[in-house]
Coordinates of C-alpha atoms in Angstrom, one line a residue:
M5 CA 147.8 81.3 -20.6
H6 CA 144.3 79.9 -20.3
P7 CA 141.9 82.7 -19.3
A8 CA 140.9 81.0 -16.1
S9 CA 144.5 80.5 -15.2
F10 CA 145.2 84.1 -15.8
R11 CA 142.3 85.2 -13.5
N12 CA 143.6 82.8 -10.8
A13 CA 147.1 84.3 -11.1
A14 CA 145.8 87.8 -10.9
A15 CA 143.7 87.0 -7.9
L16 CA 146.8 85.4 -6.2
I17 CA 148.9 88.5 -6.8
A18 CA 146.1 90.7 -5.3
S19 CA 145.8 88.3 -2.3
L20 CA 149.6 88.6 -1.6
G21 CA 149.1 92.4 -1.5
A22 CA 146.2 92.0 0.9
L23 CA 148.3 89.7 3.1
T24 CA 151.0 92.3 3.4
A25 CA 148.5 94.6 5.1
C26 CA 147.3 92.0 7.5
D27 CA 149.5 93.0 10.4
A28 CA 147.1 93.4 13.3
S29 CA 145.1 90.8 15.1
D30 CA 141.7 91.3 16.8
P31 CA 142.2 92.0 20.5
T32 CA 138.6 91.3 21.4
T33 CA 138.4 87.8 20.0
P34 CA 138.5 85.0 22.6
S35 CA 141.3 82.6 22.1
G36 CA 140.2 79.5 20.2
G37 CA 137.0 81.2 19.0
I38 CA 135.4 81.2 15.6
A39 CA 137.0 84.6 14.7
D40 CA 140.7 83.8 15.4
T41 CA 141.8 84.6 11.9
P42 CA 143.2 88.2 11.9
R43 CA 141.4 90.7 9.8
P44 CA 143.3 93.3 7.7
Q45 CA 143.4 96.8 9.0
V46 CA 142.2 99.0 6.2
G47 CA 142.3 102.4 7.9
Q48 CA 146.0 102.7 8.9
N49 CA 146.0 106.5 8.9
V50 CA 143.3 107.0 11.5
G51 CA 142.7 110.7 12.2
A52 CA 143.8 112.4 15.4
D53 CA 140.1 113.1 16.3
P54 CA 138.2 110.0 15.5
L55 CA 134.4 110.1 15.3
F56 CA 134.1 106.7 17.0
E57 CA 136.4 104.7 19.2
D58 CA 136.4 100.9 19.4
V59 CA 136.1 100.3 23.2
T60 CA 134.9 96.7 23.1
S61 CA 137.7 95.3 25.1
G62 CA 137.0 97.8 27.9
T63 CA 133.3 97.1 28.2
T64 CA 133.4 93.4 29.2
L65 CA 131.2 92.6 26.2
D66 CA 132.5 89.2 25.1
F67 CA 129.9 88.0 22.5
V68 CA 131.2 86.1 19.4
H69 CA 128.8 84.9 16.7
F70 CA 128.9 81.3 15.5
N71 CA 127.4 80.6 12.1
G72 CA 127.7 76.8 11.8
M73 CA 129.7 76.8 8.6
A74 CA 131.3 73.5 7.7
G75 CA 132.4 73.9 4.1
R76 CA 129.0 73.2 2.7
F77 CA 128.0 76.7 1.8
Y78 CA 124.6 76.6 3.4
Y79 CA 122.7 79.7 2.4
S80 CA 121.6 80.8 5.8
E81 CA 125.1 80.7 7.4
M82 CA 126.2 84.0 6.1
M83 CA 123.0 86.1 6.7
G84 CA 122.9 86.7 10.4
S85 CA 123.1 88.2 12.9
G86 CA 121.5 91.1 14.6
G87 CA 120.0 92.2 18.0
A88 CA 118.3 94.8 20.0
L89 CA 119.0 97.7 22.3
L90 CA 116.4 97.9 25.1
D91 CA 115.9 98.7 28.8
A92 CA 115.3 95.2 29.9
D93 CA 115.7 95.8 33.7
G94 CA 113.9 99.2 33.9
D95 CA 116.8 101.2 35.2
G96 CA 116.8 103.7 32.4
D97 CA 120.0 102.7 30.5
L98 CA 120.4 100.5 27.5
D99 CA 120.9 96.8 27.7
L100 CA 122.0 94.6 24.8
F101 CA 120.4 91.5 23.3
L102 CA 122.3 89.6 20.6
V103 CA 121.1 86.7 18.6
Q104 CA 123.3 83.6 18.1
G105 CA 123.6 81.1 15.3
N106 CA 123.6 77.4 15.7
E107 CA 124.5 74.1 14.1
L108 CA 123.5 73.5 10.5
G109 CA 122.8 70.4 8.5
G110 CA 123.3 68.0 11.4
V111 CA 127.0 69.0 11.7
P112 CA 127.9 69.2 15.4
S113 CA 129.5 72.5 16.4
A114 CA 132.7 70.8 17.4
E115 CA 133.1 69.6 13.8
S116 CA 132.4 72.9 12.1
S117 CA 135.1 74.7 10.2
V118 CA 136.0 76.8 13.2
P119 CA 134.4 75.4 16.4
P120 CA 133.2 77.7 19.1
N121 CA 135.3 77.9 22.3
D122 CA 133.9 77.0 25.7
A123 CA 133.0 80.6 26.5
M124 CA 130.5 80.6 23.6
L125 CA 128.6 77.5 24.8
P126 CA 125.8 76.8 25.1
L127 CA 124.9 78.3 21.7
R128 CA 121.9 80.6 22.5
D129 CA 120.9 84.2 22.2
Q130 CA 122.5 86.4 24.9
L131 CA 121.3 89.2 27.1
Y132 CA 123.9 91.7 28.5
L133 CA 122.7 94.1 31.2
H134 CA 124.2 97.6 31.4
T135 CA 125.8 97.8 34.8
G136 CA 127.0 101.4 34.7
L137 CA 130.2 103.3 33.6
D138 CA 133.7 102.5 34.8
E139 CA 136.2 105.2 36.0
D140 CA 137.1 105.9 32.3
G141 CA 133.4 106.5 31.4
L142 CA 133.1 103.2 29.5
P143 CA 129.8 101.3 29.6
Q144 CA 130.0 98.0 31.4
F145 CA 127.9 94.9 30.5
R146 CA 127.2 91.7 32.4
D147 CA 126.0 88.5 30.7
Q148 CA 122.6 87.9 32.3
T149 CA 121.5 85.1 30.0
S150 CA 121.7 82.2 32.4
I151 CA 119.5 83.8 35.1
S152 CA 117.2 85.8 32.9
G153 CA 114.9 83.0 31.8
L154 CA 115.9 83.5 28.2
D155 CA 116.7 80.2 26.5
S156 CA 116.4 81.1 22.9
R157 CA 118.3 78.6 20.8
G158 CA 117.0 79.0 17.3
Y159 CA 119.2 79.9 14.4
G160 CA 119.0 83.7 15.1
M161 CA 118.6 86.5 12.6
G162 CA 117.3 89.5 14.5
A163 CA 115.0 90.9 17.1
A164 CA 112.4 93.6 17.8
A165 CA 111.8 95.1 21.3
A166 CA 108.4 96.4 22.2
D167 CA 105.7 96.2 24.9
F168 CA 103.4 93.7 23.4
N169 CA 101.3 93.0 26.5
G170 CA 100.9 96.5 27.6
D171 CA 102.4 96.1 31.1
G172 CA 105.0 98.9 30.5
H173 CA 107.9 96.5 30.2
E174 CA 109.9 95.7 27.0
D175 CA 109.4 92.3 25.4
L176 CA 111.5 90.6 22.7
Y177 CA 110.4 89.1 19.4
V178 CA 113.2 87.0 18.0
T179 CA 113.4 86.2 14.3
N180 CA 115.0 83.0 13.2
A181 CA 115.8 80.9 10.2
G182 CA 113.0 78.7 11.6
P183 CA 110.3 79.3 14.2
N184 CA 110.3 82.7 15.7
E185 CA 110.0 83.3 19.4
L186 CA 108.3 85.8 21.7
W187 CA 109.7 86.5 25.1
L188 CA 107.7 88.6 27.6
G189 CA 109.8 90.9 29.9
R190 CA 109.1 91.3 33.5
G191 CA 110.9 94.7 33.7
D192 CA 113.7 93.4 36.0
G193 CA 116.0 91.8 33.4
S194 CA 114.1 88.5 33.3
F195 CA 111.8 87.0 30.7
E196 CA 109.3 84.3 30.2
R197 CA 108.5 82.5 26.9
A198 CA 105.1 83.4 25.6
L199 CA 102.8 80.4 24.9
E200 CA 101.6 82.2 21.8
E201 CA 101.3 80.1 18.6
A202 CA 100.4 82.7 16.0
S203 CA 103.7 84.5 16.5
R204 CA 105.8 81.4 16.0
I205 CA 106.2 81.8 12.3
A206 CA 108.1 78.8 10.9
A207 CA 109.5 80.6 7.9
W208 CA 112.9 82.3 7.6
S209 CA 112.2 85.7 9.1
V210 CA 114.7 88.6 9.4
A211 CA 113.0 91.9 10.0
A212 CA 110.1 92.5 12.5
V213 CA 108.3 95.9 12.9
P214 CA 106.3 96.8 16.0
L215 CA 103.5 99.1 15.0
D216 CA 99.9 100.0 15.9
A217 CA 98.5 99.1 12.5
D218 CA 94.8 99.4 13.5
R219 CA 95.3 102.3 15.8
D220 CA 93.6 100.6 18.8
G221 CA 96.4 101.4 21.2
D222 CA 98.3 98.1 21.4
V223 CA 101.4 97.0 19.5
D224 CA 100.8 94.8 16.4
L225 CA 103.7 93.2 14.5
F226 CA 104.7 93.0 10.9
V227 CA 107.1 90.2 10.1
A228 CA 109.2 90.2 6.9
N229 CA 110.0 86.8 5.6
Y230 CA 112.8 85.8 3.2
V231 CA 112.9 82.6 1.2
E232 CA 111.6 79.0 1.5
Y233 CA 114.8 77.3 2.6
S234 CA 116.2 74.5 4.7
T235 CA 119.5 72.7 4.7
A236 CA 117.7 69.6 3.4
V237 CA 116.9 71.5 0.1
D238 CA 120.1 73.5 -0.1
K239 CA 121.3 73.9 -3.7
S240 CA 124.8 73.7 -5.0
C241 CA 126.0 76.9 -6.8
S242 CA 129.3 77.9 -8.4
D243 CA 131.0 81.1 -9.4
S244 CA 132.3 82.0 -12.9
L245 CA 135.4 79.9 -12.3
G246 CA 133.5 76.8 -11.4
Q247 CA 134.3 77.2 -7.7
R248 CA 131.7 76.4 -5.1
N249 CA 130.0 79.5 -3.8
Y250 CA 126.9 80.7 -2.0
C251 CA 123.7 80.7 -4.0
G252 CA 121.7 83.9 -4.5
P253 CA 118.1 84.6 -3.3
L254 CA 116.5 83.8 -6.7
S255 CA 117.6 80.2 -6.2
Y256 CA 114.8 79.8 -3.6
P257 CA 111.1 80.7 -3.7
P258 CA 109.9 83.8 -1.7
V259 CA 107.7 83.6 1.3
R260 CA 104.9 86.0 2.0
D261 CA 105.2 88.5 4.8
V262 CA 102.9 88.4 7.8
L263 CA 100.9 91.0 9.7
L264 CA 99.9 89.9 13.3
R265 CA 97.1 91.9 15.0
N266 CA 97.5 92.1 18.7
R267 CA 94.4 91.1 20.7
G268 CA 95.6 93.4 23.5
D269 CA 97.3 90.7 25.6
A270 CA 100.3 89.7 23.5
T271 CA 98.3 87.0 21.6
F272 CA 98.0 87.6 17.9
E273 CA 95.8 86.9 15.0
D274 CA 97.3 86.5 11.5
V275 CA 95.4 89.0 9.4
S276 CA 97.7 89.0 6.4
L277 CA 95.2 87.5 4.0
S278 CA 92.2 89.5 5.1
V279 CA 94.1 92.9 4.8
G280 CA 95.5 92.1 1.3
L281 CA 99.1 91.3 2.1
G282 CA 98.9 87.7 0.8
A283 CA 98.6 88.8 -2.8
A284 CA 102.3 89.7 -3.2
Y285 CA 105.5 87.8 -2.4
G286 CA 109.0 89.2 -2.0
R287 CA 112.3 88.0 -0.6
A288 CA 112.3 90.5 2.3
L289 CA 115.3 91.4 4.4
G290 CA 114.5 94.8 5.7
A291 CA 111.3 96.6 6.8
T292 CA 110.2 99.8 8.6
A293 CA 107.0 101.8 9.0
A294 CA 106.0 105.5 9.1
D295 CA 103.1 107.8 8.3
F296 CA 104.6 109.1 5.1
D297 CA 101.6 111.0 3.8
G298 CA 100.4 112.6 7.0
D299 CA 97.0 110.9 7.2
G300 CA 97.5 109.4 10.6
R301 CA 97.9 105.9 9.4
L302 CA 101.1 103.9 9.0
E303 CA 102.6 102.7 5.8
I304 CA 104.9 99.7 5.8
F305 CA 108.0 99.7 3.6
V306 CA 109.6 96.4 2.7
A307 CA 113.1 96.0 1.2
N308 CA 113.3 92.9 -1.0
D309 CA 116.4 91.1 -2.0
G310 CA 116.3 91.0 -5.8
D311 CA 112.6 91.7 -6.1
E312 CA 110.8 95.0 -6.3
N313 CA 110.4 96.7 -2.9
Q314 CA 106.9 97.2 -1.5
L315 CA 105.2 100.1 0.2
W316 CA 101.9 99.0 1.8
R317 CA 99.4 101.7 2.3
L318 CA 95.8 101.4 3.6
R319 CA 93.4 102.0 0.8
Q320 CA 91.6 105.4 0.9
D321 CA 88.3 103.7 0.0
D322 CA 88.7 100.9 2.4
G323 CA 90.7 101.6 5.6
S324 CA 91.0 97.9 6.4
A325 CA 92.9 96.7 3.3
Y326 CA 96.4 97.5 2.0
E327 CA 97.6 98.3 -1.5
D328 CA 101.1 98.3 -2.7
V329 CA 102.0 101.9 -3.8
A330 CA 105.8 101.4 -4.1
L331 CA 105.9 101.8 -7.9
L332 CA 103.6 104.8 -7.8
W333 CA 105.6 106.5 -5.1
G334 CA 109.0 105.7 -6.7
V335 CA 110.5 103.2 -4.2
A336 CA 109.9 99.9 -5.9
V337 CA 113.0 100.2 -8.1
N338 CA 116.0 102.5 -8.6
A339 CA 116.2 105.4 -11.0
T340 CA 117.1 103.1 -13.9
G341 CA 114.0 100.9 -13.3
H342 CA 115.9 98.0 -11.8
A343 CA 115.0 96.0 -8.7
E344 CA 118.1 95.7 -6.5
A345 CA 119.3 93.3 -3.8
S346 CA 117.9 95.3 -0.8
M347 CA 119.2 94.5 2.7
G348 CA 118.9 97.2 5.3
V349 CA 116.6 100.2 5.6
A350 CA 117.3 103.6 7.3
L351 CA 114.4 106.0 7.9
G352 CA 114.7 109.7 8.7
D353 CA 114.5 113.3 7.6
V354 CA 117.9 113.8 6.0
D355 CA 117.2 117.1 4.2
G356 CA 115.4 118.8 7.1
D357 CA 112.1 119.4 5.3
G358 CA 110.0 117.4 7.8
D359 CA 109.3 114.5 5.5
R360 CA 110.6 110.9 6.0
D361 CA 113.3 109.8 3.6
L362 CA 114.5 106.2 3.0
F363 CA 118.0 104.8 2.5
V364 CA 118.4 101.2 1.4
S365 CA 121.7 99.2 1.4
H366 CA 122.5 96.9 -1.5
L367 CA 124.7 94.3 -3.0
D368 CA 128.1 95.2 -4.5
R369 CA 128.1 96.1 -8.2
E370 CA 124.9 97.9 -7.4
T371 CA 124.8 101.1 -5.4
N372 CA 123.1 101.9 -2.1
T373 CA 120.0 104.0 -2.8
L374 CA 118.7 107.2 -1.2
Y375 CA 115.0 107.8 -1.8
A376 CA 114.3 111.4 -0.9
A377 CA 110.7 112.3 -0.2
R378 CA 109.1 115.1 -2.2
S379 CA 107.0 117.5 -0.3
A380 CA 103.5 116.2 0.6
L381 CA 100.7 117.3 -1.7
G382 CA 98.3 117.7 1.2
H383 CA 96.6 115.7 3.9
G384 CA 96.6 112.0 2.9
R385 CA 98.6 112.7 -0.3
H386 CA 102.3 112.0 -0.7
G387 CA 104.5 113.6 -3.3
G388 CA 106.5 110.4 -3.9
F389 CA 110.2 109.8 -3.7
D390 CA 113.2 110.6 -6.0
D391 CA 116.3 108.4 -6.3
R392 CA 119.0 110.8 -5.2
S393 CA 121.8 108.3 -4.7
N394 CA 124.2 110.0 -7.1
E395 CA 123.4 113.6 -6.2
S396 CA 123.7 112.9 -2.5
G397 CA 127.2 111.3 -2.8
L398 CA 126.0 107.9 -1.4
G399 CA 126.0 106.0 -4.7
A400 CA 129.5 105.6 -6.0
P401 CA 131.3 104.8 -2.7
S402 CA 129.1 101.8 -2.2
F403 CA 129.7 100.2 -5.6
D404 CA 132.3 97.7 -4.3
R405 CA 130.6 97.0 -1.0
T406 CA 127.7 94.9 0.1
G407 CA 125.8 96.9 2.6
F408 CA 123.6 95.4 5.4
G409 CA 123.1 97.4 8.7
T410 CA 122.5 101.1 8.5
V411 CA 120.7 103.8 10.5
F412 CA 120.3 107.6 10.3
V413 CA 122.0 109.1 13.3
D414 CA 123.2 112.7 14.1
W415 CA 126.6 111.5 15.5
D416 CA 128.1 115.1 15.8
L417 CA 124.9 116.7 17.1
D418 CA 124.9 119.4 14.4
G419 CA 121.2 118.8 13.6
D420 CA 121.8 116.8 10.4
L421 CA 121.4 113.1 10.2
D422 CA 124.5 111.2 9.2
L423 CA 124.9 107.6 8.1
P424 CA 127.0 104.5 9.1
V425 CA 126.8 101.4 6.9
A426 CA 127.9 97.9 7.9
N427 CA 129.4 95.9 5.0
G428 CA 130.1 92.2 4.3
A429 CA 129.9 90.2 1.2
V430 CA 127.5 87.3 0.4
K431 CA 129.7 85.7 -2.2
I432 CA 133.3 84.4 -1.6
I433 CA 135.9 87.0 -2.5
P434 CA 138.6 85.2 -4.5
E435 CA 141.5 87.2 -3.2
Q436 CA 140.6 86.4 0.4
S437 CA 139.9 82.7 -0.3
L438 CA 143.3 82.3 -2.0
A439 CA 144.9 84.0 1.0
G440 CA 143.6 81.2 3.2
D441 CA 140.7 83.1 4.9
H442 CA 138.1 80.6 6.1
H443 CA 135.4 83.3 6.0
A444 CA 136.3 85.2 2.8
L445 CA 133.4 87.7 2.9
H446 CA 134.9 90.6 4.9
Q447 CA 134.7 94.2 3.8
P448 CA 135.4 97.4 5.7
N449 CA 132.4 99.5 7.1
Q450 CA 131.7 103.1 6.1
L451 CA 130.7 106.4 7.6
F452 CA 129.0 109.2 5.7
R453 CA 128.8 112.7 7.1
N454 CA 125.8 114.8 6.0
L455 CA 126.7 118.2 4.7
L456 CA 123.2 119.6 4.3
E457 CA 123.3 122.4 1.8
S458 CA 120.4 124.6 0.6
G459 CA 117.9 122.0 1.7
Q460 CA 119.6 119.1 -0.1
A461 CA 121.4 116.3 1.7
R462 CA 124.9 115.8 0.5
F463 CA 127.2 113.2 2.1
E464 CA 130.9 112.8 2.2
E465 CA 132.6 109.5 3.2
V466 CA 134.8 109.6 6.3
T467 CA 137.8 107.4 5.4
N468 CA 140.1 107.7 8.4
D469 CA 138.0 106.6 11.3
P470 CA 138.4 103.4 13.5
F471 CA 134.8 102.5 12.5
G472 CA 136.1 101.5 9.1
A473 CA 139.6 100.3 10.1
I474 CA 138.9 96.6 10.4
S475 CA 137.6 94.4 7.6
E476 CA 135.0 92.0 8.9
V477 CA 131.7 90.4 7.8
S478 CA 129.5 93.0 9.4
R479 CA 125.7 92.8 9.5
A480 CA 123.7 94.8 12.0
I481 CA 124.2 98.3 13.4
L482 CA 122.5 99.2 16.7
A483 CA 122.6 102.9 17.5
G484 CA 122.0 104.1 21.0
D485 CA 123.5 106.3 23.8
L486 CA 125.4 103.7 25.8
D487 CA 127.3 106.2 28.1
E488 CA 124.3 108.6 28.6
D489 CA 126.2 111.6 27.3
G490 CA 123.6 112.6 24.7
D491 CA 125.1 111.3 21.5
A492 CA 124.6 107.9 19.7
D493 CA 127.1 105.2 20.1
L494 CA 127.2 102.2 17.7
V495 CA 127.2 98.4 18.3
V496 CA 128.2 96.4 15.2
T497 CA 127.5 92.7 14.9
N498 CA 129.7 90.5 12.8
N499 CA 128.8 87.2 11.2
A500 CA 131.2 84.6 12.6
G501 CA 132.9 87.3 14.6
P502 CA 132.8 89.5 17.7
A503 CA 130.2 92.2 18.4
R504 CA 131.9 95.5 18.7
I505 CA 131.1 98.7 20.6
F506 CA 132.1 102.0 19.0
L507 CA 131.8 104.9 21.5
N508 CA 130.9 108.2 19.9
R509 CA 133.6 110.9 20.3
A510 CA 132.2 113.4 17.7
G511 CA 129.4 114.6 19.9
D512 CA 131.4 114.9 23.1
G513 CA 130.7 118.2 24.9
R514 CA 128.1 119.5 22.3
P515 CA 124.7 120.9 23.5
W516 CA 121.8 118.5 23.3
I517 CA 118.5 117.5 24.7
G518 CA 116.8 114.0 24.6
V519 CA 113.3 112.8 25.0
S520 CA 111.8 109.4 25.7
L521 CA 108.2 109.3 24.4
R522 CA 105.9 107.0 26.3
N523 CA 102.2 106.0 25.9
E524 CA 99.8 106.2 28.8
S525 CA 100.8 102.7 30.1
G526 CA 104.5 103.6 30.1
G527 CA 105.5 101.7 27.0
V528 CA 107.5 103.1 24.1
A529 CA 105.2 105.3 21.9
H530 CA 106.2 103.8 18.6
H531 CA 106.0 106.2 15.6
A532 CA 105.2 109.3 17.7
V533 CA 107.0 112.4 16.5
A534 CA 108.8 115.0 18.6
E535 CA 109.5 118.5 17.2
L536 CA 111.5 121.4 18.5
T537 CA 113.1 124.7 17.3
R538 CA 116.7 125.1 18.2
P539 CA 118.1 128.4 19.6
D540 CA 119.4 129.3 16.1
G541 CA 115.9 128.9 14.7
Q542 CA 116.4 125.5 13.0
K543 CA 113.3 123.3 13.2
M544 CA 113.9 119.6 13.8
S545 CA 111.6 116.6 14.0
R546 CA 112.5 113.0 15.1
Q547 CA 110.3 110.0 15.0
V548 CA 110.3 107.0 17.4
V549 CA 111.3 104.1 15.0
V550 CA 113.0 101.1 16.6
A551 CA 112.6 98.9 13.4
T552 CA 115.2 100.4 11.2
G553 CA 118.4 98.9 9.8
Y554 CA 119.0 95.2 9.3
A555 CA 117.8 92.6 11.8
A556 CA 118.0 95.3 14.5
S557 CA 115.9 97.1 17.1
Q558 CA 117.3 100.6 17.9
D559 CA 117.4 102.9 21.0
P560 CA 113.8 104.3 21.1
R561 CA 115.0 107.6 22.7
L562 CA 115.2 110.7 20.5
R563 CA 118.1 113.2 20.6
F564 CA 118.4 116.7 19.2
G565 CA 121.7 118.5 18.7
L566 CA 121.2 122.2 19.7
G567 CA 124.0 123.8 17.9
S568 CA 124.6 126.3 20.8
T569 CA 123.8 126.3 24.5
A570 CA 120.2 127.2 25.3
D571 CA 119.8 130.0 27.8
R572 CA 116.3 128.8 28.7
G573 CA 114.1 125.7 28.7
L574 CA 113.1 124.3 25.4
D575 CA 109.6 123.5 24.2
V576 CA 109.0 120.1 22.6
T577 CA 105.8 119.3 20.7
V578 CA 104.8 115.7 20.4
R579 CA 102.4 114.3 17.7
W580 CA 101.1 111.0 19.0
L581 CA 100.0 108.3 16.7
D582 CA 96.3 108.7 17.5
G583 CA 96.5 112.2 16.1
S584 CA 96.6 114.2 19.4
V585 CA 99.2 116.9 19.8
E586 CA 100.8 118.0 23.1
R587 CA 103.3 120.6 24.1
F588 CA 105.9 120.0 26.8
P589 CA 107.4 123.4 27.7
G590 CA 110.6 124.4 29.5
L591 CA 112.6 121.3 29.2
S592 CA 116.2 121.6 30.4
P593 CA 119.0 120.7 27.8
G594 CA 121.7 118.2 28.6
K595 CA 119.4 115.4 29.8
Y596 CA 116.7 113.0 28.8
H597 CA 113.1 113.8 29.6
E598 CA 110.3 111.2 29.8
L599 CA 107.3 112.6 28.0
R600 CA 104.1 110.6 28.6
Q601 CA 101.0 110.9 26.6
G602 CA 98.2 112.8 28.3
R603 CA 100.6 114.8 30.6
G604 CA 101.4 117.6 28.2
A605 CA 99.5 120.7 27.3
P606 CA 97.0 119.8 24.6
R607 CA 97.4 121.7 21.3
K608 CA 95.2 121.9 18.3
Q609 CA 96.8 120.5 15.1
E610 CA 97.9 123.1 12.6

């Protein structure tokens, strides 16, 4: 038998096995929609006590993503989509903004491979307001798009929520494969388009990071750009069998990232070149920011797809210009010295030592990477990072998956940060294609529980949970407390499929306390750090970082699992980005507290 014929036969046999397992359809997919093809259930032996429960059908969330595919393998069609969790109407609970795809290459949506149904039209980003809990405790959502003023119809990638104009209301910055958009929130669930040209970056953008880069009190914006691409210059690529397939990122030139400095009124100045960011190019998909070295200034980490990652740090000899210290600090490449196909970024303290660690999701046949921070060497000096992917248990289980969305979250409120990962391929999977799947990129998602031991993070994969039971083309994970019970629930977006809500069951009934850190004007205090000591003596710190994951903006509130019920009020210390430190004493557990800068008891820094 000819080798190619043998491979095709083997793939066909494997696909028949996969078809045998495909015995459950997707109950949340609208009839006639783009995701009608049933996905295989891969977690048939779901445990009696699941960590997460898929409650999508009971929440009235009906979003289904359309990617415009029409058999032409356009590169952008398999990369989206993401969204944002934010309080759009000012009522204290989390609303949901989801970006939508659109037509590609001039092919009308009705002539695409799987046309959208009437409920998905018009094709535009959608805002769902949280309307409370039903009698079963499930969060309910109402589609507010048509009366919200939002009319965002680009080819959506992701979003960032922040108060850019300082009025105390959350705004939305939407990244697209094309011009980005800025929408200013009025605080009542409605928005108006900003007539702001600097922010309308025409490149293919995915990640956007709100941050106060110059420490002047307002929110600046770092925008991570991907490749120079349009359907007019789309290239034709094939796999090893000569079959048409999606191209990789190296087929297209990279585009430089952009730093937009806020003038204080939600108008921006592009300062990328003047601060040294124009000297390096990378195919960026993920980005986040933190003060890694404790000098009071934010560093920007950029996850590049196939290129070395970047870590931009303000120069010690010139506080107005950045230098790339990724190689010096150990996060440019993996432990073997190879640049990987980086997608999403999780930021958090996974080993409980007070430093910020990084987790980056990657392509299959690579492994996801945990960069564990070494202890700081002193004020303004960082010890660098070690690749602990193998030692932590996060490497091997990711080898056959392509990871996108991810976020550190303490889902069981035991004090340790756990890790969900959303998976979905970027190259056609032969077995699925031979089985007749029109979107042959689906892979099951994964959960990793942190078993912190002797100051070292060690993870085990949870293999029998509903979160990983359905194989889809998942992209973003949005983590936030949707039912206001103190633990983090998960929203998963799927390319050419439904958005799903997974309600957290692992944290039910466990002691907790939550804080919402706000600046003096009432906006989210991005990158402020809250610290507390649990009743059992364990010290914990959490940082406000909404830009973490893939194409996502997370719940800005911070939650602490207490381990045991506190018999008195708890003291929370907040380190604000401007360097001031305040103590907020006697906070009651089991609820969220709004802590506003300037209203705590001042404390000298240690």
